mmCIF file of C-alpha atoms in Angstrom:
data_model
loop_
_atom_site.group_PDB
_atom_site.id
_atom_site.type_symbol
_atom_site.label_atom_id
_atom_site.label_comp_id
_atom_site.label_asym_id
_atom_site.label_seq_id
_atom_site.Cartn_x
_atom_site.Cartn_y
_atom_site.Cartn_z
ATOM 1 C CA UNK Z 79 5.624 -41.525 -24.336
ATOM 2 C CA UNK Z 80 7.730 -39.259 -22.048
ATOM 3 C CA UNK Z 81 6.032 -37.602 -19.124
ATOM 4 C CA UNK Z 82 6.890 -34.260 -17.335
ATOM 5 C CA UNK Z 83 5.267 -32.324 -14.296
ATOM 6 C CA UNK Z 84 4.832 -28.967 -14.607
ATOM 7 C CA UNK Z 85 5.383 -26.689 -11.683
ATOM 8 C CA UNK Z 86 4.778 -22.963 -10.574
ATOM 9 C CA UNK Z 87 7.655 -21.590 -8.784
ATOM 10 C CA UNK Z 88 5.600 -20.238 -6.125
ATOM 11 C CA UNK Z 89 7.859 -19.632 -2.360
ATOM 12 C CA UNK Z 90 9.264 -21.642 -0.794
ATOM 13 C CA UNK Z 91 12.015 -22.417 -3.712
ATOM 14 C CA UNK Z 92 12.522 -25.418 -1.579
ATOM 15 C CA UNK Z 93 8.506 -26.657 -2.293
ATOM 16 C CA UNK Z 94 9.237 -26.331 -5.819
ATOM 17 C CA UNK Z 95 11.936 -28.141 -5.925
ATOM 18 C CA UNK Z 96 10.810 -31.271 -3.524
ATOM 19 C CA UNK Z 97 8.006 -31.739 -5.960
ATOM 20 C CA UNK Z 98 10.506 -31.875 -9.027
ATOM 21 C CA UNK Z 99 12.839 -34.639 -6.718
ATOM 22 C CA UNK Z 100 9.377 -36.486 -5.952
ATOM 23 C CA UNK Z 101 8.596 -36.177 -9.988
ATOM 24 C CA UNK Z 102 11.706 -37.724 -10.722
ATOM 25 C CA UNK Z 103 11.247 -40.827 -8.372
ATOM 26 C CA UNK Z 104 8.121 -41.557 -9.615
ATOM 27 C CA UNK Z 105 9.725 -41.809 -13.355
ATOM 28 C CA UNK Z 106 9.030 -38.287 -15.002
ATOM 29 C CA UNK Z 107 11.752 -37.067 -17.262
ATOM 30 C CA UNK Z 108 11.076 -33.439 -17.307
ATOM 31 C CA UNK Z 109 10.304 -30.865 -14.643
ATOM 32 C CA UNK Z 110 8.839 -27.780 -16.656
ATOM 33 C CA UNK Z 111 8.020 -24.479 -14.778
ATOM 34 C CA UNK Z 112 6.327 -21.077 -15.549
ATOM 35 C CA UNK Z 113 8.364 -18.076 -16.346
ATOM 36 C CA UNK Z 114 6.886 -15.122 -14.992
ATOM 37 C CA UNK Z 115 9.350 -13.131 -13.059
ATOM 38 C CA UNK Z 116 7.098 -10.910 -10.931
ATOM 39 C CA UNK Z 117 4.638 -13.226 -10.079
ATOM 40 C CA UNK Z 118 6.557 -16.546 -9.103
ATOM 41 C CA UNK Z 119 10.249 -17.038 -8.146
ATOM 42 C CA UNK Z 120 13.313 -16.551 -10.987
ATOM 43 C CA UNK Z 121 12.738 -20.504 -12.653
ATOM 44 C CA UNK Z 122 16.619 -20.865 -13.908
ATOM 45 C CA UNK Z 123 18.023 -19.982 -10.326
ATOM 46 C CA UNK Z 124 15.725 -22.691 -9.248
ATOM 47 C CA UNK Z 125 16.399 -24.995 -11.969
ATOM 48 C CA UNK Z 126 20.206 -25.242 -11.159
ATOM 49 C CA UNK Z 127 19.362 -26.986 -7.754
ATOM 50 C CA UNK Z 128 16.816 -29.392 -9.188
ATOM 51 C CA UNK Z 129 19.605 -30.099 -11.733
ATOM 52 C CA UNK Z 130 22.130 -30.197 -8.758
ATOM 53 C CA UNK Z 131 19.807 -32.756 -6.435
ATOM 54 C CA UNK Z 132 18.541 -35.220 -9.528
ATOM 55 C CA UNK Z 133 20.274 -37.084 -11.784
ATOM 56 C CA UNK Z 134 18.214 -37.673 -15.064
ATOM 57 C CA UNK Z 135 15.506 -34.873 -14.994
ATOM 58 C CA UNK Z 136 15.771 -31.951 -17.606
ATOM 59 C CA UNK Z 137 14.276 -28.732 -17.099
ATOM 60 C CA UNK Z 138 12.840 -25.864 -18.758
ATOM 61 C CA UNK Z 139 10.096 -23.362 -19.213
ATOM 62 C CA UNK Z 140 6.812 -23.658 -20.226
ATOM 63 C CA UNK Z 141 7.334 -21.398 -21.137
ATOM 64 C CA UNK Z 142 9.692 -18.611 -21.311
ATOM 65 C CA UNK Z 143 9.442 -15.600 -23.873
ATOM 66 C CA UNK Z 144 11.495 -13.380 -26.449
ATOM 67 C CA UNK Z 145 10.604 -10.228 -24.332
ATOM 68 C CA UNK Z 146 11.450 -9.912 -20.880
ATOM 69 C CA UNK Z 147 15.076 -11.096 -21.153
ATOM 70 C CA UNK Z 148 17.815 -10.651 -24.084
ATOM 71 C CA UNK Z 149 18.181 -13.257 -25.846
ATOM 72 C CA UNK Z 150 21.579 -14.129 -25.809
ATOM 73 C CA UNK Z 151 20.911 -13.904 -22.257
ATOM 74 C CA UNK Z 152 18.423 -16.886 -22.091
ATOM 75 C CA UNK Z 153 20.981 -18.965 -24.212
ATOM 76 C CA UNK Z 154 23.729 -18.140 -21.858
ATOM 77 C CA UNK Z 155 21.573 -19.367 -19.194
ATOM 78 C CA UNK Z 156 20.983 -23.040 -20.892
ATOM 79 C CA UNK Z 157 24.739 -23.419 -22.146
ATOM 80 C CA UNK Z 158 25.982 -22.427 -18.935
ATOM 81 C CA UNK Z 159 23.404 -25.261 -17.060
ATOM 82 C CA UNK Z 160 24.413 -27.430 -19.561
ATOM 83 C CA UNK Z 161 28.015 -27.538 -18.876
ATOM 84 C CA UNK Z 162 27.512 -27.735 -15.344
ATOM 85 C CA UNK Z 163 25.327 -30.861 -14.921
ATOM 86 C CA UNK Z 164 25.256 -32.311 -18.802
ATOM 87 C CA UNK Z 165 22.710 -31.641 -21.595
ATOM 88 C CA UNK Z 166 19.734 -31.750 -19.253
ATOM 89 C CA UNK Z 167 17.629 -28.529 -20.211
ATOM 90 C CA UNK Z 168 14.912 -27.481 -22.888
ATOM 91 C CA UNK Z 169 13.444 -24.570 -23.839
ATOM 92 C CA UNK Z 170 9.907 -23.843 -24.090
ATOM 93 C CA UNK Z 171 9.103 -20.418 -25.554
ATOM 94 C CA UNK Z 172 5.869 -18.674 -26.907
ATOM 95 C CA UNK Z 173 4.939 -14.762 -27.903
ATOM 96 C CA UNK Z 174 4.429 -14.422 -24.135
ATOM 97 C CA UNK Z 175 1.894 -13.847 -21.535
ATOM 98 C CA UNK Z 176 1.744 -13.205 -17.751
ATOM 99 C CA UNK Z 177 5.438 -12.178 -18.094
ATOM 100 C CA UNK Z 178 4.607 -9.541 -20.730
ATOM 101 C CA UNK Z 179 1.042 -8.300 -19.825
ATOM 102 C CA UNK Z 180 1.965 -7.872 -15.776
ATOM 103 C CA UNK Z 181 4.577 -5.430 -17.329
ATOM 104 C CA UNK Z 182 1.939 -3.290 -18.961
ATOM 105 C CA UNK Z 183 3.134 -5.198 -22.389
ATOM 106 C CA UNK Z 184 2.071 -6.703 -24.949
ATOM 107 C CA UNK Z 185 2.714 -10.386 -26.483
ATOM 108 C CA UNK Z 186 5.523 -9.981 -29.364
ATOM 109 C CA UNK Z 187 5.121 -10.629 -33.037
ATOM 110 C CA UNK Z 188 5.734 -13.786 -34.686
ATOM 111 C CA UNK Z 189 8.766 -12.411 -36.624
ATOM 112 C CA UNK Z 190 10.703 -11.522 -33.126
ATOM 113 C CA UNK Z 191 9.338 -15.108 -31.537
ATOM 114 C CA UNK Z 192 11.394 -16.618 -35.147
ATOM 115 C CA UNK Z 193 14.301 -14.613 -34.480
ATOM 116 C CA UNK Z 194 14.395 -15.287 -31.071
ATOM 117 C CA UNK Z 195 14.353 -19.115 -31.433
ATOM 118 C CA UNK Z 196 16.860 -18.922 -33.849
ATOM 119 C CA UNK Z 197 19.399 -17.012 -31.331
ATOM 120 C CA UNK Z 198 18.706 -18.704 -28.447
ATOM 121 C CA UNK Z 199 19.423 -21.936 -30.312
ATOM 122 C CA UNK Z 200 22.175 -21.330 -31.958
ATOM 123 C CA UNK Z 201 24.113 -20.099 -29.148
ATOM 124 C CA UNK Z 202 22.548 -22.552 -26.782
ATOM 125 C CA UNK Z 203 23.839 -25.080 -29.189
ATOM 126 C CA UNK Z 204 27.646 -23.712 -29.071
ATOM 127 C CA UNK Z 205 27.452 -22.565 -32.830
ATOM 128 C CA UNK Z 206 27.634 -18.575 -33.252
ATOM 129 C CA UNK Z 207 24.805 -16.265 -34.987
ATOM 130 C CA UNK Z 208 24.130 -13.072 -36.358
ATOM 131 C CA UNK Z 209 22.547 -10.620 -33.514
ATOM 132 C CA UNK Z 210 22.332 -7.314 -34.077
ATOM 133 C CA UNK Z 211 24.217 -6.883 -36.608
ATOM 134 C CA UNK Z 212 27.125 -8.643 -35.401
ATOM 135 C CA UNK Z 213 28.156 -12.533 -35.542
ATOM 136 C CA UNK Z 214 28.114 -13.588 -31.499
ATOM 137 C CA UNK Z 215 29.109 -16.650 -29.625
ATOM 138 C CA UNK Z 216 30.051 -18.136 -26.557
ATOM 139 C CA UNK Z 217 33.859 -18.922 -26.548
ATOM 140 C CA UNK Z 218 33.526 -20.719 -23.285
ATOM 141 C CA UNK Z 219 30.700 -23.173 -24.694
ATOM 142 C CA UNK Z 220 31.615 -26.245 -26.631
ATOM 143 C CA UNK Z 221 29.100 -29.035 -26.088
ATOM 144 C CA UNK Z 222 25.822 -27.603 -25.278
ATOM 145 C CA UNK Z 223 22.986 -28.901 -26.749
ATOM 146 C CA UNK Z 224 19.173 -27.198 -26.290
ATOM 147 C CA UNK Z 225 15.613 -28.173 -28.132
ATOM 148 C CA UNK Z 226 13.078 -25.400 -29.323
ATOM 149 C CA UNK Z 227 9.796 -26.190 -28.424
ATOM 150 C CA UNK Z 228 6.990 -23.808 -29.599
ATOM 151 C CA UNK Z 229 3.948 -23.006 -27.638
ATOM 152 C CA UNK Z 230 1.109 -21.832 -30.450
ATOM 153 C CA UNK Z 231 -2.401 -22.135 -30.527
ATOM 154 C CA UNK Z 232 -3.267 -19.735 -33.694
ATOM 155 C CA UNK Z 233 -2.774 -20.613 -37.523
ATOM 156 C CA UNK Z 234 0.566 -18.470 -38.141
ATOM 157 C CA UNK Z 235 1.782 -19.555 -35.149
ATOM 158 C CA UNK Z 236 1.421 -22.863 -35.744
ATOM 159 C CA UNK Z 237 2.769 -22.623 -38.960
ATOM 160 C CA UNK Z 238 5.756 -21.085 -37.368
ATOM 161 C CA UNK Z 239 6.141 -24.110 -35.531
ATOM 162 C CA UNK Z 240 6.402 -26.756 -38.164
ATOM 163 C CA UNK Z 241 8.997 -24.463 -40.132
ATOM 164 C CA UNK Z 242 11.397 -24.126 -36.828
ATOM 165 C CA UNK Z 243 10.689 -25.761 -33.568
ATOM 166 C CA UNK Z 244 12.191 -28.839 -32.706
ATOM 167 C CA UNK Z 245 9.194 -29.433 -30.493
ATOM 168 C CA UNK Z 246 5.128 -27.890 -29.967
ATOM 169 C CA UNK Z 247 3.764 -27.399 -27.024
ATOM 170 C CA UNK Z 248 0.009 -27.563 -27.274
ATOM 171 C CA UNK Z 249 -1.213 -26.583 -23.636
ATOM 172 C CA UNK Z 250 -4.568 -28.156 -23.443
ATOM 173 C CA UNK Z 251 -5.561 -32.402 -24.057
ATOM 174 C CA UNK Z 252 -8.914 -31.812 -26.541
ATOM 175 C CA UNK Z 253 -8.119 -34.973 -28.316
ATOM 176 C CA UNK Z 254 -10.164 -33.592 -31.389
ATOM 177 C CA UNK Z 255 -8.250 -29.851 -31.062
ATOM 178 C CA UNK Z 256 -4.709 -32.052 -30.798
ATOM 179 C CA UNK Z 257 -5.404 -33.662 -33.731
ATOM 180 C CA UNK Z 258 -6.120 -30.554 -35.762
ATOM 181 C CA UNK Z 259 -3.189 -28.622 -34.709
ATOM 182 C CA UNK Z 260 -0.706 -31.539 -34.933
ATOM 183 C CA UNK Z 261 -1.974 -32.003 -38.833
ATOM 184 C CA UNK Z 262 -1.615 -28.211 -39.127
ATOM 185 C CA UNK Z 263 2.173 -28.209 -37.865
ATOM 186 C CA UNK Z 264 3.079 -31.075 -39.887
ATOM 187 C CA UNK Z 265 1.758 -29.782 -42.693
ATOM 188 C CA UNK Z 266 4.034 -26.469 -42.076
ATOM 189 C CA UNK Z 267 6.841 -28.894 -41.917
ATOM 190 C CA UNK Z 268 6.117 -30.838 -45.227
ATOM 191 C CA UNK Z 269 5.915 -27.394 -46.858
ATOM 192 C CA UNK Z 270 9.224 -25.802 -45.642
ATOM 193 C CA UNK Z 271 10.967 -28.756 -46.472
ATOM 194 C CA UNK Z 272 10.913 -29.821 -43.152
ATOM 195 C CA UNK Z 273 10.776 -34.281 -41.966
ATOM 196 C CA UNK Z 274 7.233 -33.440 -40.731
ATOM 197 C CA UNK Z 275 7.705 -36.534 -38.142
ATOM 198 C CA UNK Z 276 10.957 -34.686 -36.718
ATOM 199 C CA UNK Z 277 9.040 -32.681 -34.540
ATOM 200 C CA UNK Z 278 8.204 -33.342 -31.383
ATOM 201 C CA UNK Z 279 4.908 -32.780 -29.714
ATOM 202 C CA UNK Z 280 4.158 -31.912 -25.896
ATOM 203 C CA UNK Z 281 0.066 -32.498 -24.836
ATOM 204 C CA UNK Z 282 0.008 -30.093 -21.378
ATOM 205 C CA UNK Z 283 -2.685 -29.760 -19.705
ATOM 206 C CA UNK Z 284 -3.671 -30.304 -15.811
ATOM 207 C CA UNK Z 285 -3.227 -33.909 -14.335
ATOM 208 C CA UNK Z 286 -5.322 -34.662 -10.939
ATOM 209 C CA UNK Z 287 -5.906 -38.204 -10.475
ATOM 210 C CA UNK Z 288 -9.640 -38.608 -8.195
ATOM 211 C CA UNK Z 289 -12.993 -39.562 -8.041
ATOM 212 C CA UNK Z 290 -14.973 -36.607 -6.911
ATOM 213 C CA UNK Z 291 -15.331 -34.802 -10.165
ATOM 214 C CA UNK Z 292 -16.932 -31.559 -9.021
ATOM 215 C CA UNK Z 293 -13.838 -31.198 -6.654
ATOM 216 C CA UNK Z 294 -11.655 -32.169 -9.486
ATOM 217 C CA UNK Z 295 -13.086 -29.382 -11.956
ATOM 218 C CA UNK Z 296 -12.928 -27.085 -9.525
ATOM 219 C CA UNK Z 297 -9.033 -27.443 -8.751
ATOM 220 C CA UNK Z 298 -8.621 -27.433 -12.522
ATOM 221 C CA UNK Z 299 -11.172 -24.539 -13.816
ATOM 222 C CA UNK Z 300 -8.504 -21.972 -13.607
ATOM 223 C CA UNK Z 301 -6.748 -23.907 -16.778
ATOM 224 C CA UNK Z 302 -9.461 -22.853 -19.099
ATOM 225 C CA UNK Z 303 -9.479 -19.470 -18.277
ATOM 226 C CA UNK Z 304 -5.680 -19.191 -18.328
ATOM 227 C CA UNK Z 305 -5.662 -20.363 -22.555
ATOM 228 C CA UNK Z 306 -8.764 -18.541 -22.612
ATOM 229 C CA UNK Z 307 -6.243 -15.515 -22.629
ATOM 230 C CA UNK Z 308 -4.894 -17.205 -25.848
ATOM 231 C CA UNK Z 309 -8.095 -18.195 -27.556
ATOM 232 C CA UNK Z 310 -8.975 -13.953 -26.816
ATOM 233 C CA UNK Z 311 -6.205 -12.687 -28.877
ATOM 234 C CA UNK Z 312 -6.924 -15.509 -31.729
ATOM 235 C CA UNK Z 313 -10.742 -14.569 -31.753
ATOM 236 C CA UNK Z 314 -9.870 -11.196 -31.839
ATOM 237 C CA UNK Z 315 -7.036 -11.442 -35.223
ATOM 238 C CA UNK Z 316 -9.369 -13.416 -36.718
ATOM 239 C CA UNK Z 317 -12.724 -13.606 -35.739
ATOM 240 C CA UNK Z 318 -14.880 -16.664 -35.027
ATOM 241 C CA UNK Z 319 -15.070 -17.891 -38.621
ATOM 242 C CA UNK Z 320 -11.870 -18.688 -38.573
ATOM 243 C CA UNK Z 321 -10.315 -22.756 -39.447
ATOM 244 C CA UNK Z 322 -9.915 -22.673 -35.997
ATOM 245 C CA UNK Z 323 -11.881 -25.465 -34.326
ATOM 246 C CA UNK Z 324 -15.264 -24.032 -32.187
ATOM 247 C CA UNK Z 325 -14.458 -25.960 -29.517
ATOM 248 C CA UNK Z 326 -11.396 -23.488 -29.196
ATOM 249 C CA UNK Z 327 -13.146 -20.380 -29.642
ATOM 250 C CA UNK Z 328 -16.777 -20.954 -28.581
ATOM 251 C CA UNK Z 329 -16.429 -21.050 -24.871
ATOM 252 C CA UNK Z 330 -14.620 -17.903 -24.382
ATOM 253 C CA UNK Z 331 -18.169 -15.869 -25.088
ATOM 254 C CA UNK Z 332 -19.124 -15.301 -21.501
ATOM 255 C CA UNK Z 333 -15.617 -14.314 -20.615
ATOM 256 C CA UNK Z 334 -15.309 -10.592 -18.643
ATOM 257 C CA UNK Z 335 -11.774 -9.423 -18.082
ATOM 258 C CA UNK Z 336 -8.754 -11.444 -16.322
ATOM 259 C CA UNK Z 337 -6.794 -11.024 -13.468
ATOM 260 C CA UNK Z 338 -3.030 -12.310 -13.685
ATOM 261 C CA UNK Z 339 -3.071 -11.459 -10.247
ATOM 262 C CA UNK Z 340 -4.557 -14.943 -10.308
ATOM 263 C CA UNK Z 341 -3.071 -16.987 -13.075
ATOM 264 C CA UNK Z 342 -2.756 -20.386 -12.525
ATOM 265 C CA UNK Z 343 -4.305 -20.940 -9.371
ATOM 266 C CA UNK Z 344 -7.084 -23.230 -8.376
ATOM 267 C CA UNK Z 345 -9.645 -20.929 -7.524
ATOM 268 C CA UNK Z 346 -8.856 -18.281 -9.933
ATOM 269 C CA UNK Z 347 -12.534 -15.918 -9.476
ATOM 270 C CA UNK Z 348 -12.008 -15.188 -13.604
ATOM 271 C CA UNK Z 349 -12.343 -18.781 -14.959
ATOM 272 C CA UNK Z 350 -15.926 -18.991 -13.533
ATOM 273 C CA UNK Z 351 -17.162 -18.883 -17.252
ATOM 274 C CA UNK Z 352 -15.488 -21.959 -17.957
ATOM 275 C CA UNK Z 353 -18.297 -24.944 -18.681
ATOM 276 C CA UNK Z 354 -17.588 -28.207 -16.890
ATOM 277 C CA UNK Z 355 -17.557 -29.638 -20.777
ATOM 278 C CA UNK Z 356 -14.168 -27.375 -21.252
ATOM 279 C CA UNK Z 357 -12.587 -28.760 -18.143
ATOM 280 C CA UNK Z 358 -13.106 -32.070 -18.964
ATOM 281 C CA UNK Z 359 -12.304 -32.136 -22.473
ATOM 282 C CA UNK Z 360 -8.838 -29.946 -21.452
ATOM 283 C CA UNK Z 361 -7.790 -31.660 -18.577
ATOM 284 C CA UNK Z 362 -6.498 -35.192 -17.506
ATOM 285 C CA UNK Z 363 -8.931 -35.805 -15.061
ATOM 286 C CA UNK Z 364 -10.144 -39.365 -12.932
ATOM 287 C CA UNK Z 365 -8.527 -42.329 -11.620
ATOM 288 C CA UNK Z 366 -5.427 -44.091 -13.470
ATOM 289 C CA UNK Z 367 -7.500 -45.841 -16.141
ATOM 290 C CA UNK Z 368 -9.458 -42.905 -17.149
ATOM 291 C CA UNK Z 369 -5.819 -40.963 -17.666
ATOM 292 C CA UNK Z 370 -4.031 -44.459 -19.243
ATOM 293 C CA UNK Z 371 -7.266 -44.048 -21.453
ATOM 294 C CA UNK Z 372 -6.895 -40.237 -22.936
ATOM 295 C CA UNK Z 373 -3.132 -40.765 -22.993
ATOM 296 C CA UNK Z 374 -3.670 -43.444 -25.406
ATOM 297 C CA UNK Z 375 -5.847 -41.154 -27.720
ATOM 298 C CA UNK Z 376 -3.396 -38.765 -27.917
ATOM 299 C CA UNK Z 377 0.064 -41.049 -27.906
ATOM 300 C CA UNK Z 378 -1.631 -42.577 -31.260
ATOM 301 C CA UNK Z 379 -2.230 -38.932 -32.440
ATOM 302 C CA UNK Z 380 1.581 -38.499 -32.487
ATOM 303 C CA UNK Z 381 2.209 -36.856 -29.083
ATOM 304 C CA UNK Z 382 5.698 -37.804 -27.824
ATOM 305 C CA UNK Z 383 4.992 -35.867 -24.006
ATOM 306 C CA UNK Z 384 2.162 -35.517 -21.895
ATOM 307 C CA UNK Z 385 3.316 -32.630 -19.345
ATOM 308 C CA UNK Z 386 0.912 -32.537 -16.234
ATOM 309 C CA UNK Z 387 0.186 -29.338 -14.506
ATOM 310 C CA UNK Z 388 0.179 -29.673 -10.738
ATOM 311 C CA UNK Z 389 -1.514 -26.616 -9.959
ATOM 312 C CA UNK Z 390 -4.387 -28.103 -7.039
ATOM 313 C CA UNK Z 391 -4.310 -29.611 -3.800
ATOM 314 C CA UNK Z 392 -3.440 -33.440 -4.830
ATOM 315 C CA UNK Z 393 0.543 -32.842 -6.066
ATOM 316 C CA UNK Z 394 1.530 -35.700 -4.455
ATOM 317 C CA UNK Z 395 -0.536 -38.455 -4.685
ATOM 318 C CA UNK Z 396 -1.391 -37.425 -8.648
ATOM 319 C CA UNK Z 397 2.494 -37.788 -8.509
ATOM 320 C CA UNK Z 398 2.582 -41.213 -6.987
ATOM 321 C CA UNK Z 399 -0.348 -42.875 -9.043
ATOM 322 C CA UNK Z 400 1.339 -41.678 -12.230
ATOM 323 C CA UNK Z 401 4.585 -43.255 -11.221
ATOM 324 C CA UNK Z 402 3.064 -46.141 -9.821
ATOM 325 C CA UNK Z 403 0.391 -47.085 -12.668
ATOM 326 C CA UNK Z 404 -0.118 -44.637 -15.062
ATOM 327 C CA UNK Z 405 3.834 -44.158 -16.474
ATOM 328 C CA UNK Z 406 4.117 -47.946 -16.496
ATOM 329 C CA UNK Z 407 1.099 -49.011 -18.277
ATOM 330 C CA UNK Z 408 2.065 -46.120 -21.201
ATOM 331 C CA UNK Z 409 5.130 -47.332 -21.387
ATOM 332 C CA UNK Z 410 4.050 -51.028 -21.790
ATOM 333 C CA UNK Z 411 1.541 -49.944 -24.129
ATOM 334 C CA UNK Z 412 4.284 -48.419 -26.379
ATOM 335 C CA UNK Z 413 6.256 -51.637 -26.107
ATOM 336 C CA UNK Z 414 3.004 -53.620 -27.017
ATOM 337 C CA UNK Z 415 2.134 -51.366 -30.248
ATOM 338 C CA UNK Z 416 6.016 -51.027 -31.411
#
């Protein structure tokens, strides 16, 4: 199992990217930010120094979006850090969020996200595409290389997954929702013809390594509201009696309204409606055993990544223990069940 740390790129630019240094020292392999341009800092500026001051660590959004930047621009972006410091990026991408709704937008349909990831990795992949009518590619780009990996939660969008992302992001751990929407993607795979096993999947979901689980939950609450946002617009396509697991949909009942004002941050007043049950069962919460112990369930579900959100007051010692025990015992565990 590969590990990454995801980060908010919140000022100072320097914070962001001495947490993505320390992630690499302690044995992560991917540093993964938001991509919301008018709440946080521009992520790709940033990602060119982390690139510059590590030496293994890719990077990428989690996740970016087909909306708020042209496509071919977001591919430029990726070849161009790719030829400066090596194939060391990945793209996350979804219908879009915070970026889109802060805006006054609106998420995009499914047919633009499928475009869109076939652009971006084409060109990000130095082969050339039809956009807009025309047949595009980068002359300067030769040996760039980029992954797709889809963030989806609902039934078309997960099917849109297993047809053409390299990778799914599922941003929550439910072991019991994981292994529904895994089956569901693979199954897309299998029926477009697809190696259902070629696809990579990404658990991401808060990591805070403690012992005083009311602390804990509260640090973490604001995760539940933020794919609350998600579950919303899934409820509201296809109501509750959908194939989508209850444990999904259920909790959202009591939520009022959202303010992206405060999206992912600890502390966030509009997660209140999120039960302790929901934080728990979404989260990587605990000391190093209890983590080694959910990572497990979900490594033998098929999960390639676990991607820890850092978003609370214990970055650095969540950081540490994960590079000190946690990352080592998964790892030998791997080597034990190969």
């Amino acid at each position: 199992m590969e590990f990454g740390a995801v980060l908010q790129t919140h000022p100072p630019a320097s914070r962001t990217l001495a947490l993505a240094k320390l992630a690499e020292q302690h044995g992560f392999d991917y540093a993964w930010t938001f991509d919301s341009h008018l709440l946080w800092q521009e992520p790709y500026v940033i990602y060119s120094q982390i690139l510059n001051e590590t030496h293994r660590i890719k990077v990428g959004p989690m996740v970016t979006n087909p909306a708020t930047r042209d496509w071919t621009v977001t591919a430029s972006i990726f070849a161009t850090l790719n030829e400066m410091y090596g194939n060391r990026t990945i793209c996350g991408i979804g219908r879009g969020d915070s970026a889109v709704r802060t805006t006054n937008g609106a998420p995009t349909t499914l047919k633009t996200l499928r475009e869109s990831i076939h652009v971006i990795r084409e060109l990000a992949n130095s082969r050339p595409v039809e956009y807009n009518g025309a047949t595009v590619q980068f002359p300067w780009s030769r040996s760039s290389e980029l992954e797709v990996w889809v963030a989806a939660y609902g039934p078309l969008a997960l099917k849109l997954t297993g047809e053409v992302g390299d990778g799914f992001i599922l941003q929550l751990a439910d072991v019991d929702i994981a292994e529904w929407m895994i089956k569901t993607v693979r199954d897309a795979a299998e029926k477009a013809g697809r190696d259902p096993m070629s696809i990579k999947f990404c658990v991401a979901a808060p990591m805070y390594i403690g012992d005083d689980w009311e602390h804990m939950r509260d640090q973490c609450r604001w995760f539940g509201g933020m794919v609350g946002n998600h579950v919303a617009d899934i409820v509201s396509k296809y109501g509750t009696d959908s194939n989508v697991p209850k444990a999904l949909t259920d909790y959202i009942e009591s939520r009022q309204g959202y303010d992206y004002n405060q999206h992912g941050l600890a502390g966030n007043e509009h997660a209140n409606f999120v039960p302790d049950e929901i934080v728990d069962r979404f989260c990587l919460l605990g000391t190093a055993d209890q983590h080694i112990e959910k990572l497990k369930a979900l490594k033998e579900l098929g999960v390639d990544q676990f991607a820890g959100y850092l978003q609370h007051d214990n970055k650095e010692e969540t950081l540490r223990v994960y590079g000190e025990a946690v990352i080592p015992a998964m790892r030998e565990h791997i080597t034990a069940t190969a």
